[in-house]
Tab-separated table of C-alpha atoms in Angstrom:
chain	number	residue	atom	x	y	z
O	1	MET	CA	-25.940	174.767	203.182
O	2	THR	CA	-25.210	173.734	206.774
O	3	LEU	CA	-26.467	177.078	208.067
O	4	ALA	CA	-29.730	176.645	206.149
O	5	ALA	CA	-30.219	173.095	207.429
O	6	THR	CA	-29.426	174.108	211.005
O	7	SER	CA	-31.799	177.076	210.789
O	8	LEU	CA	-34.680	174.949	209.512
O	9	ILE	CA	-34.567	172.533	212.454
O	10	ASP	CA	-34.162	175.291	215.019
O	11	PRO	CA	-37.399	175.849	217.000
O	12	ALA	CA	-36.950	179.554	216.301
O	13	ALA	CA	-37.776	178.733	212.654
O	14	ALA	CA	-41.330	177.723	213.602
O	15	PRO	CA	-42.718	181.172	212.717
O	16	ILE	CA	-41.163	180.971	209.235
O	17	PHE	CA	-43.141	177.819	208.483
O	18	GLY	CA	-46.150	179.316	210.247
O	19	ILE	CA	-46.028	182.358	207.972
O	20	ALA	CA	-45.731	180.115	204.889
O	21	GLY	CA	-48.791	178.214	206.120
O	22	LEU	CA	-50.529	181.519	206.781
O	23	ALA	CA	-49.921	182.649	203.206
O	24	ALA	CA	-51.350	179.430	201.773
O	25	GLN	CA	-54.264	179.430	204.192
O	26	MET	CA	-55.198	182.991	203.262
O	27	VAL	CA	-55.290	182.409	199.512
O	28	TRP	CA	-56.909	178.983	199.066
O	29	PRO	CA	-60.474	180.307	199.479
O	30	LEU	CA	-59.899	182.736	196.614
O	31	PHE	CA	-59.704	179.941	194.063
O	32	ARG	CA	-62.746	178.475	192.342
O	33	ARG	CA	-61.443	175.098	191.175
O	34	ARG	CA	-61.486	172.307	193.754
O	35	GLU	CA	-58.104	170.974	192.601
O	36	THR	CA	-56.447	174.360	193.046
O	37	MET	CA	-58.020	174.792	196.480
O	38	LEU	CA	-56.750	171.371	197.536
O	39	THR	CA	-53.247	171.986	196.190
O	40	VAL	CA	-52.908	175.204	198.164
O	41	GLN	CA	-54.358	173.483	201.249
O	42	LEU	CA	-51.668	170.821	200.850
O	43	GLY	CA	-49.005	173.524	201.050
O	44	ALA	CA	-50.648	175.003	204.149
O	45	ALA	CA	-50.852	171.608	205.863
O	46	CYS	CA	-47.175	170.838	205.232
O	47	SER	CA	-46.058	174.279	206.391
O	48	TYR	CA	-48.138	174.161	209.537
O	49	ALA	CA	-46.958	170.613	210.274
O	50	ALA	CA	-43.366	171.827	210.232
O	51	SER	CA	-44.224	174.837	212.395
O	52	TYR	CA	-46.096	172.768	214.979
O	53	ALA	CA	-43.346	170.109	215.042
O	54	LEU	CA	-40.741	172.777	215.764
O	55	MET	CA	-42.972	174.099	218.555
O	56	GLY	CA	-43.179	170.613	220.086
O	57	GLN	CA	-46.907	170.324	219.346
O	58	ASN	CA	-46.867	166.681	218.273
O	59	THR	CA	-50.613	166.180	217.872
O	60	ALA	CA	-51.017	169.229	215.656
O	61	ALA	CA	-47.993	168.249	213.555
O	62	ALA	CA	-49.238	164.669	213.163
O	63	VAL	CA	-52.798	165.633	212.214
O	64	CYS	CA	-51.483	168.199	209.720
O	65	LEU	CA	-49.335	165.519	208.089
O	66	THR	CA	-52.258	163.092	208.055
O	67	GLY	CA	-54.359	165.836	206.481
O	68	ALA	CA	-51.648	166.407	203.879
O	69	ILE	CA	-51.721	162.730	202.936
O	70	GLN	CA	-55.521	162.799	202.747
O	71	THR	CA	-55.368	165.908	200.567
O	72	THR	CA	-52.977	164.119	198.237
O	73	VAL	CA	-55.430	161.203	197.961
O	74	ALA	CA	-58.264	163.658	197.249
O	75	LEU	CA	-56.182	165.257	194.498
O	76	LEU	CA	-55.258	161.899	192.972
O	77	ALA	CA	-58.853	160.674	193.139
O	78	GLY	CA	-60.038	163.077	190.475
O	79	ASP	CA	-63.353	161.759	189.139
O	80	ARG	CA	-62.925	158.246	190.565
O	81	PRO	CA	-65.558	157.972	193.333
O	82	TRP	CA	-64.097	154.793	194.826
O	83	LEU	CA	-60.754	156.519	195.375
O	84	ALA	CA	-62.409	159.709	196.585
O	85	ARG	CA	-64.124	157.707	199.344
O	86	MET	CA	-60.698	156.500	200.491
O	87	GLY	CA	-60.250	159.913	202.080
O	88	TYR	CA	-62.694	158.908	204.814
O	89	VAL	CA	-60.226	156.226	205.942
O	90	PHE	CA	-58.085	159.019	207.357
O	91	LEU	CA	-60.700	160.068	209.934
O	92	PRO	CA	-59.983	157.127	212.271
O	93	VAL	CA	-56.267	157.658	211.645
O	94	VAL	CA	-56.565	161.212	212.986
O	95	LEU	CA	-58.508	159.945	215.995
O	96	ALA	CA	-55.804	157.336	216.658
O	97	VAL	CA	-53.052	159.955	216.300
O	98	GLY	CA	-54.929	162.138	218.766
O	99	ALA	CA	-55.203	159.254	221.236
O	100	MET	CA	-51.501	158.413	220.911
O	101	THR	CA	-50.320	162.012	221.325
O	102	TYR	CA	-53.024	163.167	223.742
O	103	SER	CA	-52.164	166.365	225.592
O	104	GLY	CA	-55.563	167.582	226.730
O	105	LEU	CA	-57.485	170.459	225.204
O	106	PRO	CA	-54.994	171.158	222.368
O	107	THR	CA	-55.439	167.576	221.149
O	108	LEU	CA	-59.236	167.728	221.247
O	109	LEU	CA	-59.285	171.013	219.340
O	110	ALA	CA	-56.704	169.916	216.735
O	111	VAL	CA	-58.423	166.586	216.080
O	112	THR	CA	-61.861	168.183	215.772
O	113	ALA	CA	-60.625	170.861	213.354
O	114	CYS	CA	-58.718	168.322	211.274
O	115	CYS	CA	-61.670	165.903	211.018
O	116	LEU	CA	-64.013	168.683	209.882
O	117	ILE	CA	-61.489	169.897	207.308
O	118	MET	CA	-61.042	166.331	206.050
O	119	ILE	CA	-64.785	165.824	205.681
O	120	GLY	CA	-64.922	169.093	203.749
O	121	ARG	CA	-62.146	167.987	201.403
O	122	MET	CA	-64.092	164.886	200.490
O	123	GLN	CA	-66.989	166.915	199.143
O	124	GLY	CA	-67.043	166.955	195.361
O	125	ASP	CA	-69.048	170.177	195.329
O	126	THR	CA	-67.050	173.333	196.127
O	127	LEU	CA	-69.943	175.006	197.973
O	128	ARG	CA	-70.331	172.011	200.312
O	129	MET	CA	-66.548	171.849	200.668
O	130	ARG	CA	-66.377	175.495	201.725
O	131	GLY	CA	-69.352	175.160	204.083
O	132	VAL	CA	-68.060	172.124	205.936
O	133	GLN	CA	-64.558	173.546	206.206
O	134	LEU	CA	-65.909	176.791	207.659
O	135	THR	CA	-67.189	174.784	210.638
O	136	ALA	CA	-63.592	173.821	211.485
O	137	SER	CA	-62.471	177.430	211.960
O	138	PRO	CA	-63.519	177.932	215.604
O	139	PHE	CA	-61.749	174.726	216.664
O	140	GLY	CA	-58.565	175.541	214.755
O	141	ALA	CA	-58.495	179.103	216.074
O	142	ALA	CA	-59.054	177.935	219.648
O	143	HIS	CA	-56.205	175.418	219.256
O	144	ASP	CA	-53.877	178.113	217.993
O	145	VAL	CA	-54.723	180.363	220.952
O	146	VAL	CA	-54.141	177.543	223.449
O	147	VAL	CA	-50.722	176.578	222.014
O	148	GLY	CA	-49.606	180.112	221.116
O	149	ALA	CA	-49.378	179.531	217.358
O	150	TRP	CA	-49.916	183.170	216.415
O	151	PRO	CA	-49.231	182.953	212.653
O	152	ALA	CA	-51.628	180.003	212.451
O	153	LEU	CA	-54.240	181.941	214.439
O	154	ALA	CA	-53.908	184.923	212.130
O	155	GLY	CA	-54.288	182.541	209.204
O	156	ALA	CA	-57.346	180.932	210.731
O	157	LEU	CA	-59.084	184.256	211.285
O	158	ILE	CA	-58.171	185.778	207.931
O	159	SER	CA	-58.909	182.533	206.079
O	160	PHE	CA	-62.291	182.278	207.799
O	161	THR	CA	-63.194	185.782	206.639
O	162	ILE	CA	-62.074	185.121	203.071
O	163	ALA	CA	-63.687	181.668	203.001
O	164	ALA	CA	-66.988	183.009	204.347
O	165	THR	CA	-66.956	185.703	201.659
O	166	ALA	CA	-66.155	183.128	198.947
O	167	PHE	CA	-68.910	180.852	200.284
O	168	ARG	CA	-71.408	183.690	200.115
O	169	ARG	CA	-70.232	184.676	196.601
O	170	GLU	CA	-70.649	181.113	195.357
O	171	LEU	CA	-74.019	180.681	197.084
O	172	ASN	CA	-75.318	183.946	195.606
O	173	GLY	CA	-73.984	182.957	192.185
O	174	ARG	CA	-75.859	179.677	192.330
O	175	ARG	CA	-79.041	181.355	193.511
O	176	HIS	CA	-78.740	183.923	190.704
O	177	GLY	CA	-78.122	181.147	188.170
O	178	ALA	CA	-81.111	179.169	189.472
O	179	ALA	CA	-83.352	182.235	189.320
O	180	GLN	CA	-82.456	182.745	185.655
O	181	ALA	CA	-83.181	179.124	184.767
């Protein structure tokens, strides 16, 4: 037990959490239900938060944790619009976290990516959710390059490809359904 606990707080364990985040990030776009997508995103956010914290990237860890809390609110909101709108409260929180942990370009990229992902999560429609979250990919990937988070970068690139394909599949499905109506 002590060996496991010691290993998990060792900075060398950062890639383990990064790979767990990578796995979650790669599969969330494959799901069709918003709740399932959000649940898998929650796992990715928590894993990446641990990885970034072990790497000493405080801004990225803090915005991932804030995103995890916002994801939890989005999941709990269900069909209650008033609670769903509570997710927007987390945008200024992320900006404040970025200001408090400011470290230059990595902070700007992490905060931008997180805010775009959060706005995407608040969309009730899965197509809009996918579309808005796709806009976060360049910022997240650039952050991962700057801080050397290679598992997260791989996840960002692979997830972008899968998410873009899922977006196109859903868009085509809606167009096909509308054409038949």
